[in-house]
CSV table of C-alpha atoms in Angstrom, one decimal:
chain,number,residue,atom,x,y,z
A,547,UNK,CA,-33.8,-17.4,1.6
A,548,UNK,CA,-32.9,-13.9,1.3
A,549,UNK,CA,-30.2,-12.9,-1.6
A,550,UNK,CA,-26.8,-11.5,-1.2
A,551,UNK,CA,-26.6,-8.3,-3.2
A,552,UNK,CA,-24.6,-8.5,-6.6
A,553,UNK,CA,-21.9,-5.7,-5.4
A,554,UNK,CA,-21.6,-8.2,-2.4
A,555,UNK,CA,-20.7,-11.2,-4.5
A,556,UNK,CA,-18.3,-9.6,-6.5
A,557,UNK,CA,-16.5,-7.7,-3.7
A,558,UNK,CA,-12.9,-9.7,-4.3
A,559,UNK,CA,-11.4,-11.7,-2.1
A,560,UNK,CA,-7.9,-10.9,-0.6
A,561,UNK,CA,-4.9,-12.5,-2.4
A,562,UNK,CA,-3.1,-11.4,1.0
A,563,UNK,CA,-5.4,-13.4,2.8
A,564,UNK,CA,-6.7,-15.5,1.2
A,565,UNK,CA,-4.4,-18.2,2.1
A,566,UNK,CA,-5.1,-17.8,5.8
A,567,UNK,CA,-6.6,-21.1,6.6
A,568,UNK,CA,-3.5,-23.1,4.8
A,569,UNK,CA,-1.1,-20.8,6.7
A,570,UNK,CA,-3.3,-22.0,9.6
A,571,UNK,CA,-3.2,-25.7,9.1
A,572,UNK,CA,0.3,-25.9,8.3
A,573,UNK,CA,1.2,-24.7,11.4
A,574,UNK,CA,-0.8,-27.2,13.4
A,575,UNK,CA,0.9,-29.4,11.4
A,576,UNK,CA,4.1,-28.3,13.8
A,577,UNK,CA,5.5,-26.4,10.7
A,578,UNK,CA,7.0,-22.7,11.0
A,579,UNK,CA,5.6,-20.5,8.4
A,580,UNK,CA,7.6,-17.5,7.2
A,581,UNK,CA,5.3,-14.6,6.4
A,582,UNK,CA,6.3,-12.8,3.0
A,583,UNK,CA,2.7,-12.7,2.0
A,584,UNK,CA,1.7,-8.7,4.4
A,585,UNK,CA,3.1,-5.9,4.8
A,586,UNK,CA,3.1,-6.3,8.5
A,587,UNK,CA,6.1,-4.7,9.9
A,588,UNK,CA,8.3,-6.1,12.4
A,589,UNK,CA,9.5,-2.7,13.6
A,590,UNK,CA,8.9,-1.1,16.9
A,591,UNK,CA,6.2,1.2,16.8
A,592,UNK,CA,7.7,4.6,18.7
A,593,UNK,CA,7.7,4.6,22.8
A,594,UNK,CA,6.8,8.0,22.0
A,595,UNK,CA,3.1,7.1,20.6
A,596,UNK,CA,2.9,3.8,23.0
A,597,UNK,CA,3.5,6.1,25.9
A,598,UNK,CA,0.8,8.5,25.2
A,599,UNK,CA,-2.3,6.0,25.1
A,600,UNK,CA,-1.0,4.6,28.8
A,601,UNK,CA,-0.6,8.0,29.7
A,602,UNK,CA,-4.0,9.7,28.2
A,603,UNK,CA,-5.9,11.0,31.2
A,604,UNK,CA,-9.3,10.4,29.9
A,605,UNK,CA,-12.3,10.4,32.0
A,606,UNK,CA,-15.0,10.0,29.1
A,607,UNK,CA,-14.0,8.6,25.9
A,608,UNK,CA,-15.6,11.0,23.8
A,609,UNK,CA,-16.3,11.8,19.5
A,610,UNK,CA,-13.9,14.0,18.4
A,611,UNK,CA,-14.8,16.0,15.4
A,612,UNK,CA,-15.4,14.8,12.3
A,613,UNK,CA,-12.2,15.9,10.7
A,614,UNK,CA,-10.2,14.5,13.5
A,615,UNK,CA,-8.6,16.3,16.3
A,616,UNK,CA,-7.6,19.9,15.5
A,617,UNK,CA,-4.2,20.0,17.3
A,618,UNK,CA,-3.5,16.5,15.8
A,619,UNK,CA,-4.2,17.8,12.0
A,620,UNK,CA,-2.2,21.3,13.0
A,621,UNK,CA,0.8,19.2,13.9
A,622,UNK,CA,0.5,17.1,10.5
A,623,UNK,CA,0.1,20.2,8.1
A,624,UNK,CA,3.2,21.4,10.2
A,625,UNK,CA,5.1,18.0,9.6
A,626,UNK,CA,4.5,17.8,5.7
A,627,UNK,CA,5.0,21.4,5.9
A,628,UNK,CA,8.6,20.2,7.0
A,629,UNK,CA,8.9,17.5,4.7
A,630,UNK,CA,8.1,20.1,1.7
A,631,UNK,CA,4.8,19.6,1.4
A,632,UNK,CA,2.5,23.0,1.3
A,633,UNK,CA,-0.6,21.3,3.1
A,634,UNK,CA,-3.1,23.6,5.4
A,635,UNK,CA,-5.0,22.3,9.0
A,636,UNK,CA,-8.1,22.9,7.3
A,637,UNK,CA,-6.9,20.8,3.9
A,638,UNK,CA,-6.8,17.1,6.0
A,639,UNK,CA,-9.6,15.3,7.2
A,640,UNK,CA,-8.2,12.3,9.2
A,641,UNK,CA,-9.7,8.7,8.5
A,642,UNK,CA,-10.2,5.1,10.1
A,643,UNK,CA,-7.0,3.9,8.1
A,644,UNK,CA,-6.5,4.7,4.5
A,645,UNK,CA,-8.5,2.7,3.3
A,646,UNK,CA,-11.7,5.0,4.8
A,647,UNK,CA,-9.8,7.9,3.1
A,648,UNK,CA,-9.4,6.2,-0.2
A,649,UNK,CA,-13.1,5.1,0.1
A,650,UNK,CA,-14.1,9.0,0.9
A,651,UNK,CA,-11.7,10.1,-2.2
A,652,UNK,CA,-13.7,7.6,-4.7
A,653,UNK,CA,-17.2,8.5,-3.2
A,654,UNK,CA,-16.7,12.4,-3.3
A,655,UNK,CA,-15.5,12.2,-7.0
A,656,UNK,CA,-17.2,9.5,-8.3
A,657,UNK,CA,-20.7,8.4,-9.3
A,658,UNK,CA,-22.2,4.6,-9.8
A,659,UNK,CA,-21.0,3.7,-13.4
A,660,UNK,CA,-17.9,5.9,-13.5
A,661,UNK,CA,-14.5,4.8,-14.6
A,662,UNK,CA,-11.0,5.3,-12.6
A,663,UNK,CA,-7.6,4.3,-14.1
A,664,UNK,CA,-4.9,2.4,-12.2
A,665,UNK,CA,-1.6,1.4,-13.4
A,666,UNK,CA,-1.2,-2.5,-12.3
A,667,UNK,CA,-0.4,-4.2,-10.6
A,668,UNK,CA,-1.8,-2.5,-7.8
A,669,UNK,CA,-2.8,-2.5,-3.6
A,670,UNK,CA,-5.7,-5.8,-4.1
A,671,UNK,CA,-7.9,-3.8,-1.9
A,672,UNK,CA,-8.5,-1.0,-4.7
A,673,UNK,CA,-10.1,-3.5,-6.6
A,674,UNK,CA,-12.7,-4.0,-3.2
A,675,UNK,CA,-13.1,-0.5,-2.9
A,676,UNK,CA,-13.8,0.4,-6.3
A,677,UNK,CA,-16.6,-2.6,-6.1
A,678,UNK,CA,-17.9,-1.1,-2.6
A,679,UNK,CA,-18.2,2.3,-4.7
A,680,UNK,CA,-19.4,1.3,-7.8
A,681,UNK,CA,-16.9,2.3,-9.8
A,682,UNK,CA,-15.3,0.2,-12.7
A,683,UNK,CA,-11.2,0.0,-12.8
A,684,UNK,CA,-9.7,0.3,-16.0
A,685,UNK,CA,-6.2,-0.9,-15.7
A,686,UNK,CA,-3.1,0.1,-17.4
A,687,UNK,CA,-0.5,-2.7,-17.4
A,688,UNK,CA,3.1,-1.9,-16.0
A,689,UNK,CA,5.6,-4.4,-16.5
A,690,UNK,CA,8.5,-6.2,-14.8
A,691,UNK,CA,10.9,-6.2,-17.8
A,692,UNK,CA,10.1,-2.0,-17.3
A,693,UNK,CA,10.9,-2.2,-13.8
A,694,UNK,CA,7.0,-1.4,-13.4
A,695,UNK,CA,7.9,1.9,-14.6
A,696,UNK,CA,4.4,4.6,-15.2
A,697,UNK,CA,3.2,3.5,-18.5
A,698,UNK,CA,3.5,5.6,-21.5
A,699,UNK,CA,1.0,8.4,-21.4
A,700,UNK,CA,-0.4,7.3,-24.8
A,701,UNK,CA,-1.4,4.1,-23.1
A,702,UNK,CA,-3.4,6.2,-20.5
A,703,UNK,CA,-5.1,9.0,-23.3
A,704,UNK,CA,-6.2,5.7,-25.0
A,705,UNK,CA,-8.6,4.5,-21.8
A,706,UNK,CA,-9.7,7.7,-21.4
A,707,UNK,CA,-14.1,8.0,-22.2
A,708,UNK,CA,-16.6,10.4,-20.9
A,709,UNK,CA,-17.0,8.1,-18.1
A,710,UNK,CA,-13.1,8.0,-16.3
A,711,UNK,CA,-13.4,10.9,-13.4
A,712,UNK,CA,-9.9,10.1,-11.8
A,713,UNK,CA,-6.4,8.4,-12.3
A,714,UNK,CA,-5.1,6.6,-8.8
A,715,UNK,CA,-1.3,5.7,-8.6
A,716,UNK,CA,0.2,4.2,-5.6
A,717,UNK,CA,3.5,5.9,-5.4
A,718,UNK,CA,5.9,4.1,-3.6
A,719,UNK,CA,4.0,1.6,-5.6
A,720,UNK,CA,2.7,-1.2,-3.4
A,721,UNK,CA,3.2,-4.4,-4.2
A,722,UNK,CA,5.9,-3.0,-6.6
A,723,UNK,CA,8.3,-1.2,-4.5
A,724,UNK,CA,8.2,1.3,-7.4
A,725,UNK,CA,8.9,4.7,-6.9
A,726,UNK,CA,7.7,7.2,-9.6
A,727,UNK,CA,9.9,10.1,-10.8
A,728,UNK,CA,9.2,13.6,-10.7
A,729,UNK,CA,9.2,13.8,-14.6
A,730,UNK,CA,6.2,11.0,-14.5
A,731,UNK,CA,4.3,12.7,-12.1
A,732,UNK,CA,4.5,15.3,-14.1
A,733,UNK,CA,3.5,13.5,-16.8
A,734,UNK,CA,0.4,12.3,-14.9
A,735,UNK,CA,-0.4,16.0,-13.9
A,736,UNK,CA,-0.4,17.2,-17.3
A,737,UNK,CA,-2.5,14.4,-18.5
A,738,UNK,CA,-5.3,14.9,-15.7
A,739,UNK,CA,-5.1,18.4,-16.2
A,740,UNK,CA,-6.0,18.5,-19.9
A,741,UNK,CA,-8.8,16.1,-19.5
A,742,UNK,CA,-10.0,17.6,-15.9
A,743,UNK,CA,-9.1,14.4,-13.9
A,744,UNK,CA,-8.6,13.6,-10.7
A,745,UNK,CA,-5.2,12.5,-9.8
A,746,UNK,CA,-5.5,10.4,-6.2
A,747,UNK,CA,-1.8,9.3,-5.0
A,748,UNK,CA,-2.0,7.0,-2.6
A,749,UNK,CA,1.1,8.3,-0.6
A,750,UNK,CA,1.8,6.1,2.7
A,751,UNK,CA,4.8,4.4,1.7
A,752,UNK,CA,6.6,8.1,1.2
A,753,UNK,CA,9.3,8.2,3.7
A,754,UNK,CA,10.5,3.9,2.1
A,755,UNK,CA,12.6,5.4,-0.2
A,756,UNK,CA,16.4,4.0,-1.0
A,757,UNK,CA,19.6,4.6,-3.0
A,758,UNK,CA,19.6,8.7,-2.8
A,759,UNK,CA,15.8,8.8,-4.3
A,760,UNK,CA,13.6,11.1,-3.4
A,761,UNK,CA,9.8,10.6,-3.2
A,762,UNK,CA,7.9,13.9,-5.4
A,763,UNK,CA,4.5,14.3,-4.2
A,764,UNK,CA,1.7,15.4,-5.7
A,765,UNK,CA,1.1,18.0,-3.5
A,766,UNK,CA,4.1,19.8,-5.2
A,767,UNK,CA,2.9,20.2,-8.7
A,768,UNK,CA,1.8,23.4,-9.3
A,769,UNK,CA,-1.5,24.0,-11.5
A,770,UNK,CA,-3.5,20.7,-10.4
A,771,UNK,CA,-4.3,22.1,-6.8
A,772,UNK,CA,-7.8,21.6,-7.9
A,773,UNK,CA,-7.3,17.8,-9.4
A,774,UNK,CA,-4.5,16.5,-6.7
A,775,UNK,CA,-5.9,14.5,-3.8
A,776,UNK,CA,-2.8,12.6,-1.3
A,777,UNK,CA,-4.1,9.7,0.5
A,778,UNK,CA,-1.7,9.2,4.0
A,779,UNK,CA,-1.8,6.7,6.9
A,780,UNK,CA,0.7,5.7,9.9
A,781,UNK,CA,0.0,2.3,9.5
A,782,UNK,CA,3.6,1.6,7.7
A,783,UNK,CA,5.3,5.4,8.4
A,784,UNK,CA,5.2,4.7,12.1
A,785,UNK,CA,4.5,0.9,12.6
A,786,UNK,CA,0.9,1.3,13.8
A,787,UNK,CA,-1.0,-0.9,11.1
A,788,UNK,CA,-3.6,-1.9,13.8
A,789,UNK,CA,-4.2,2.0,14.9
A,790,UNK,CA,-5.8,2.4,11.8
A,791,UNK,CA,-5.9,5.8,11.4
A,792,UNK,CA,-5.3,8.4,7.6
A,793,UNK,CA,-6.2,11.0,6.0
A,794,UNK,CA,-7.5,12.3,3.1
A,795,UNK,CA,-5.7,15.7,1.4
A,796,UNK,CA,-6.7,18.0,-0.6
A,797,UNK,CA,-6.7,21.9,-1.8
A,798,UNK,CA,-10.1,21.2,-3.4
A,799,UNK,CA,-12.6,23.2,-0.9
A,800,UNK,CA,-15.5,21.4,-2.8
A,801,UNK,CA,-13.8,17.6,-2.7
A,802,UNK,CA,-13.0,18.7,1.2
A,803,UNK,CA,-16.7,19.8,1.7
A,804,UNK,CA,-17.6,16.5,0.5
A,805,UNK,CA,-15.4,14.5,2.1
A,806,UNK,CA,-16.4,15.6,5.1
A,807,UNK,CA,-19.8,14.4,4.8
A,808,UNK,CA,-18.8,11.2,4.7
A,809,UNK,CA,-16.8,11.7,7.6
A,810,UNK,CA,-19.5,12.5,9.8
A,811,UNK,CA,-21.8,10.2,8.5
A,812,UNK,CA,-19.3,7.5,10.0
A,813,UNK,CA,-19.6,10.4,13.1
A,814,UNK,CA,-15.5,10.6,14.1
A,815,UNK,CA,-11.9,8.5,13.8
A,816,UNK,CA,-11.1,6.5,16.7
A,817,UNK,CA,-9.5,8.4,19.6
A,818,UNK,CA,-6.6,6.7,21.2
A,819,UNK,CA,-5.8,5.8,17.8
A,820,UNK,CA,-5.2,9.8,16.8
A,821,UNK,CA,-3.4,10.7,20.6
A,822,UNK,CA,-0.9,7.7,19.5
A,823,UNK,CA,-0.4,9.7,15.8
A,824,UNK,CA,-0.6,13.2,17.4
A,825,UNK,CA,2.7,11.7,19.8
A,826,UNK,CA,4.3,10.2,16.8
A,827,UNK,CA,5.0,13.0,15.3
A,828,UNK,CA,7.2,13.3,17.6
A,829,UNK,CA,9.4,10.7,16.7
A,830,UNK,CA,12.9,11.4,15.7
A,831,UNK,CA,14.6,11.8,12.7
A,832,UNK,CA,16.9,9.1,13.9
A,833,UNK,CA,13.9,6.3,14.0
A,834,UNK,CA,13.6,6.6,10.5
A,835,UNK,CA,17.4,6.6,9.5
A,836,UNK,CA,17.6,3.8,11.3
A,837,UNK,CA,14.6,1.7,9.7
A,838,UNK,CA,15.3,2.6,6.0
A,839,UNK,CA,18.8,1.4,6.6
A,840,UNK,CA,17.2,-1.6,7.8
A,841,UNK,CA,15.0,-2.3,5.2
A,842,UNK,CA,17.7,-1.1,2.6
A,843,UNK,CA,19.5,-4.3,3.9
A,844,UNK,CA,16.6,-6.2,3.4
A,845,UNK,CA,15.7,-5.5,0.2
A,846,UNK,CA,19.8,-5.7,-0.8
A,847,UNK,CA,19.6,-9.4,0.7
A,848,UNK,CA,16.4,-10.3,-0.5
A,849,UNK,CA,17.0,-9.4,-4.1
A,850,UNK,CA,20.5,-11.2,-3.7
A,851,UNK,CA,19.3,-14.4,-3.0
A,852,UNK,CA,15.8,-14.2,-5.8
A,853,UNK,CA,18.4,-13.1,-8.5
A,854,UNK,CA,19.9,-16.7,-7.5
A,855,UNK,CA,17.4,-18.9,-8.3
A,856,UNK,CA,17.3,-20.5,-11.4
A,857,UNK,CA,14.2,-18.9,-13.6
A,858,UNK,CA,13.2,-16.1,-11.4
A,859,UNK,CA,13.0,-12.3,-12.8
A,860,UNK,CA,12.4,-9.9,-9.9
A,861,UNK,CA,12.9,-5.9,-10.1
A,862,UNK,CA,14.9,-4.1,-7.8
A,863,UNK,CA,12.0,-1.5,-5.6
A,864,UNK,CA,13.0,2.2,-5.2
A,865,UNK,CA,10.9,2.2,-2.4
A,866,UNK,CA,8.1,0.9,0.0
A,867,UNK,CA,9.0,-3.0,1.6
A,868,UNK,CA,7.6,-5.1,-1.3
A,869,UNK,CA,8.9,-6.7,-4.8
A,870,UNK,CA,7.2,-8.5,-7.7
A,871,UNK,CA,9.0,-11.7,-8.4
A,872,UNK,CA,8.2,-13.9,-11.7
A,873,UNK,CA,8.6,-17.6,-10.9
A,874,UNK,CA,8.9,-20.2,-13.0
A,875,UNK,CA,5.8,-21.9,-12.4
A,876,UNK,CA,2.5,-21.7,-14.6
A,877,UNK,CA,-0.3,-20.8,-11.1
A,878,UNK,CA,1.5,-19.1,-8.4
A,879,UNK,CA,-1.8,-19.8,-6.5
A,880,UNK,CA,-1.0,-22.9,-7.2
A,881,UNK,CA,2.3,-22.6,-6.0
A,882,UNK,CA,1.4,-20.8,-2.8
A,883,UNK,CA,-1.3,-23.1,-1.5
A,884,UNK,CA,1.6,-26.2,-2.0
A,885,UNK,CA,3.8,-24.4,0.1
A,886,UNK,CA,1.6,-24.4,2.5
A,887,UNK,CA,-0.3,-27.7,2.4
A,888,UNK,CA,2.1,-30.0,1.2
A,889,UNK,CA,5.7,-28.6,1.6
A,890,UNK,CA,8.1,-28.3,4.2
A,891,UNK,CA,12.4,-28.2,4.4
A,892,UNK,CA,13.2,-29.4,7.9
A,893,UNK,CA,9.8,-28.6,9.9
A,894,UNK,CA,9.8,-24.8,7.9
A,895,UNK,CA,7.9,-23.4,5.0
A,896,UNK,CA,7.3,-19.9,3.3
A,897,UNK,CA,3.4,-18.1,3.0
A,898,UNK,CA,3.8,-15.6,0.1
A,899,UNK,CA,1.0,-13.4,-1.6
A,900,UNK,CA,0.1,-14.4,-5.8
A,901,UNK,CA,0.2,-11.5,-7.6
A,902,UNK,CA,-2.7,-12.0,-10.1
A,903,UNK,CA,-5.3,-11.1,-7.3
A,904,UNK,CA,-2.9,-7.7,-7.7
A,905,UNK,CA,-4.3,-7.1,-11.2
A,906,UNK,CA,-8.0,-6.3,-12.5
A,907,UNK,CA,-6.6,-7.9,-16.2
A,908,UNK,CA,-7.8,-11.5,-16.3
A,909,UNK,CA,-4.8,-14.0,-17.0
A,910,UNK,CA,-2.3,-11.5,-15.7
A,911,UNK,CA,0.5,-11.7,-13.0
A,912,UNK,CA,-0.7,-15.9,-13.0
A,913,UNK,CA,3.3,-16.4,-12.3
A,914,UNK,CA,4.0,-13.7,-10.1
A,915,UNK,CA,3.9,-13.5,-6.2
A,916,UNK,CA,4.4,-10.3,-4.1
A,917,UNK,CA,6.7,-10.6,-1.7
A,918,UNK,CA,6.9,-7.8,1.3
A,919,UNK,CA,10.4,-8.1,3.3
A,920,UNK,CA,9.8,-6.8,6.6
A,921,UNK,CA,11.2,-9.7,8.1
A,922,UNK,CA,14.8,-9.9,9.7
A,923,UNK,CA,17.4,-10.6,7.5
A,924,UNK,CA,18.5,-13.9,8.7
A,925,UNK,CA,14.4,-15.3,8.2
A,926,UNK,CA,14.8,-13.4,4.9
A,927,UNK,CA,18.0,-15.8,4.1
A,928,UNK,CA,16.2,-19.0,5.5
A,929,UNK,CA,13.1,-18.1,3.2
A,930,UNK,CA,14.9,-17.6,0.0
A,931,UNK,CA,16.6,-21.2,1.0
A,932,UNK,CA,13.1,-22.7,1.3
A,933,UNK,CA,11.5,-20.7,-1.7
A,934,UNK,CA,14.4,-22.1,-4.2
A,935,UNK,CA,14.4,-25.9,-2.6
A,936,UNK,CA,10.5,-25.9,-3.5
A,937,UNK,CA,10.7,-24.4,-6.7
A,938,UNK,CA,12.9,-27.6,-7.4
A,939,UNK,CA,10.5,-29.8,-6.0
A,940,UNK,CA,7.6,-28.2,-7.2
A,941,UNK,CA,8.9,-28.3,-10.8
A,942,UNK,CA,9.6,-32.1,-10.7
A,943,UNK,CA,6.3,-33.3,-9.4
């Protein structure tokens, strides 16, 4: 029979996902099944966006241009504008999610063979879009015991060969919950700058910021307009994961040119999709006080209740909705799929996300899990309960 193509068989599988069909079983087993394991929030998405698909008077549901609506991207350069952010109509292309825009930032800067370097652990899904592109990750290892703190910049100048074109950070840090300073993005900007990088920031997690931090994009550096692309979504901002719409941002006119060939290859971004994120930008300031207090709380309960158990090491996030924890197991994978197909506490059980499918280092992160709390704090309190009476049980099979 025909062959699957190489880059096929070594696209990765999702360690968010993965676990699906046990999640599945599990449940027609009669068991409940907390979710920790995506970043699926459980906050409203805004009437405001809701109300304008029902509302949209459409007749034919036509393409819209390439880049996205024009009055939608006016309204976003005027929002980051208002957020700090010196950003132009004609410097955002919007995408089908972020991940198109992070695929459009790694095909317009990148060639078959090159090399990009990530700090990990890192969104799984770079690791799939790197193979879709043909581009090889070289990782830089961030640690728990650091906080997952940016890596010295000596570690980076090492990796550094004729082939590396671009340096990607995630920033909130997803699945950390880090939140990089202003002095390490400046740190990052010098570096790229001296070895004519690229410096993609996968931004979407920007306004999940906590304890008086403040996010520093790097759209503010001065003197890398030329290496600095921002990747964007509403996915998390506004609570539309399943509108699936981005954007890709940058001063580069030639990365922009490019971009946009891509972009209308795949012809135009969905359209009820961008009326909902043209009305959510209307959304009031109050929306978001109210949903970083709420997952403030979360993280404060969550990080409680891990610092509890006996033999776990997890590190307070900054920002985004997600925390590495360090169990005291030897496979989380292991772990995870006994959760799920052999474990329960009184009819319940918890799905959770291991974090070495997280790293592109082999024999990394083996005894980690990701954890996203964007469940209510009570099922937050009941999972912790669950996660520390199967550690016990696990430990003394």
């Amino acid at each position: 029979m025909p062959k699957i193509s190489n880059k096929g068989l070594q696209m990765p599988e999702s360690p968010i996902r993965k676990l699906v069909p046990f999640a599945e079983n599990a449940k027609k087993k009669g068991h409940k099944v907390y979710h920790l394991n995506i970043g699926q929030p459980d906050i409203k998405t805004p009437e405001v966006a809701l109300n304008a698909v029902k509302n949209a008077d459409i007749k034919v549901l036509e393409y819209s241009h390439s880049a996205g609506f024009e009055s939608y991207r006016t309204k976003l350069s005027n929002y980051y504008k208002s957020h700090g952010l010196p950003i132009e109509t004609n410097e955002i292309i919007i995408t089908t999610g972020g991940s198109e825009a992070l695929l459009f930032a790694l095909g317009s800067t990148m060639d078959s063979g090159d090399e990009i370097i990530i700090p990990e652990p890192f969104y799984a899904n770079y690791n799939g879009f790197a193979t879709a592109s043909g581009v090889k990750v070289v990782p830089v290892i961030s640690t728990i015991e650091e906080g997952f703190a940016l890596p010295p910049i000596a570690s980076f100048e090492k990796l550094i060969t004729p082939k590396t074109k671009a340096i990607l950070i995630c920033n909130p840090g997803n699945p950390t919950g880090y939140l990089y300073s202003k002095e390490e993005i400046q740190q990052l900007a010098e570096i790229v700058k001296k070895h004519d990088l690229f410096l993609i920031a996968d931004e979407v997690y920007r306004e999940f910021t906590y304890d008086g931090h403040k996010h520093f994009s790097v759209m503010n550096v001065p003197g890398i307009e030329q290496n600095a692309i921002m990747i964007d979504s509403v996915s998390k901002r506004y609570s539309m994961c399943g509108a699936r719409i981005g954007c890709i941002v940058s001063k580069n006119k030639e990365v922009m040119s490019t971009a946009m060939k891509f972009a209308q290859a795949r012809l135009s971004p969905p359209t009820y999709a961008q009326i909902a994120s043209e009305a959510a930008l209307e959304t009031p300031q109050s929306y978001f006080d109210d949903v970083i207090h709420e997952y403030k709380e979360r993280r404060d309960t969550l990080i409680e209740g891990l610092n509890k158990i006996t033999g776990v090491k997890v590190a307070t996030p900054k920002g985004a909705f997600y925390c590495i924890a360090k169990l005291p197991v030897k496979s989380a994978d292991d772990f995870a799929k006994w959760l799920l197909d052999s474990y329960e506490n009184n009819g319940e059980t918890v799905m959770v996300a291991p974090a070495a499918g997280f790293y592109s280092s082999p024999n990394v992160g083996l005894d980690e899990i990701r954890i996203a709390y964007v469940l209510k704090k009570e099922d937050l309190i009941r999972s912790v309960e669950i996660l520390k009476d199967a550690l016990e049980k696990y430990n003394s099979l």
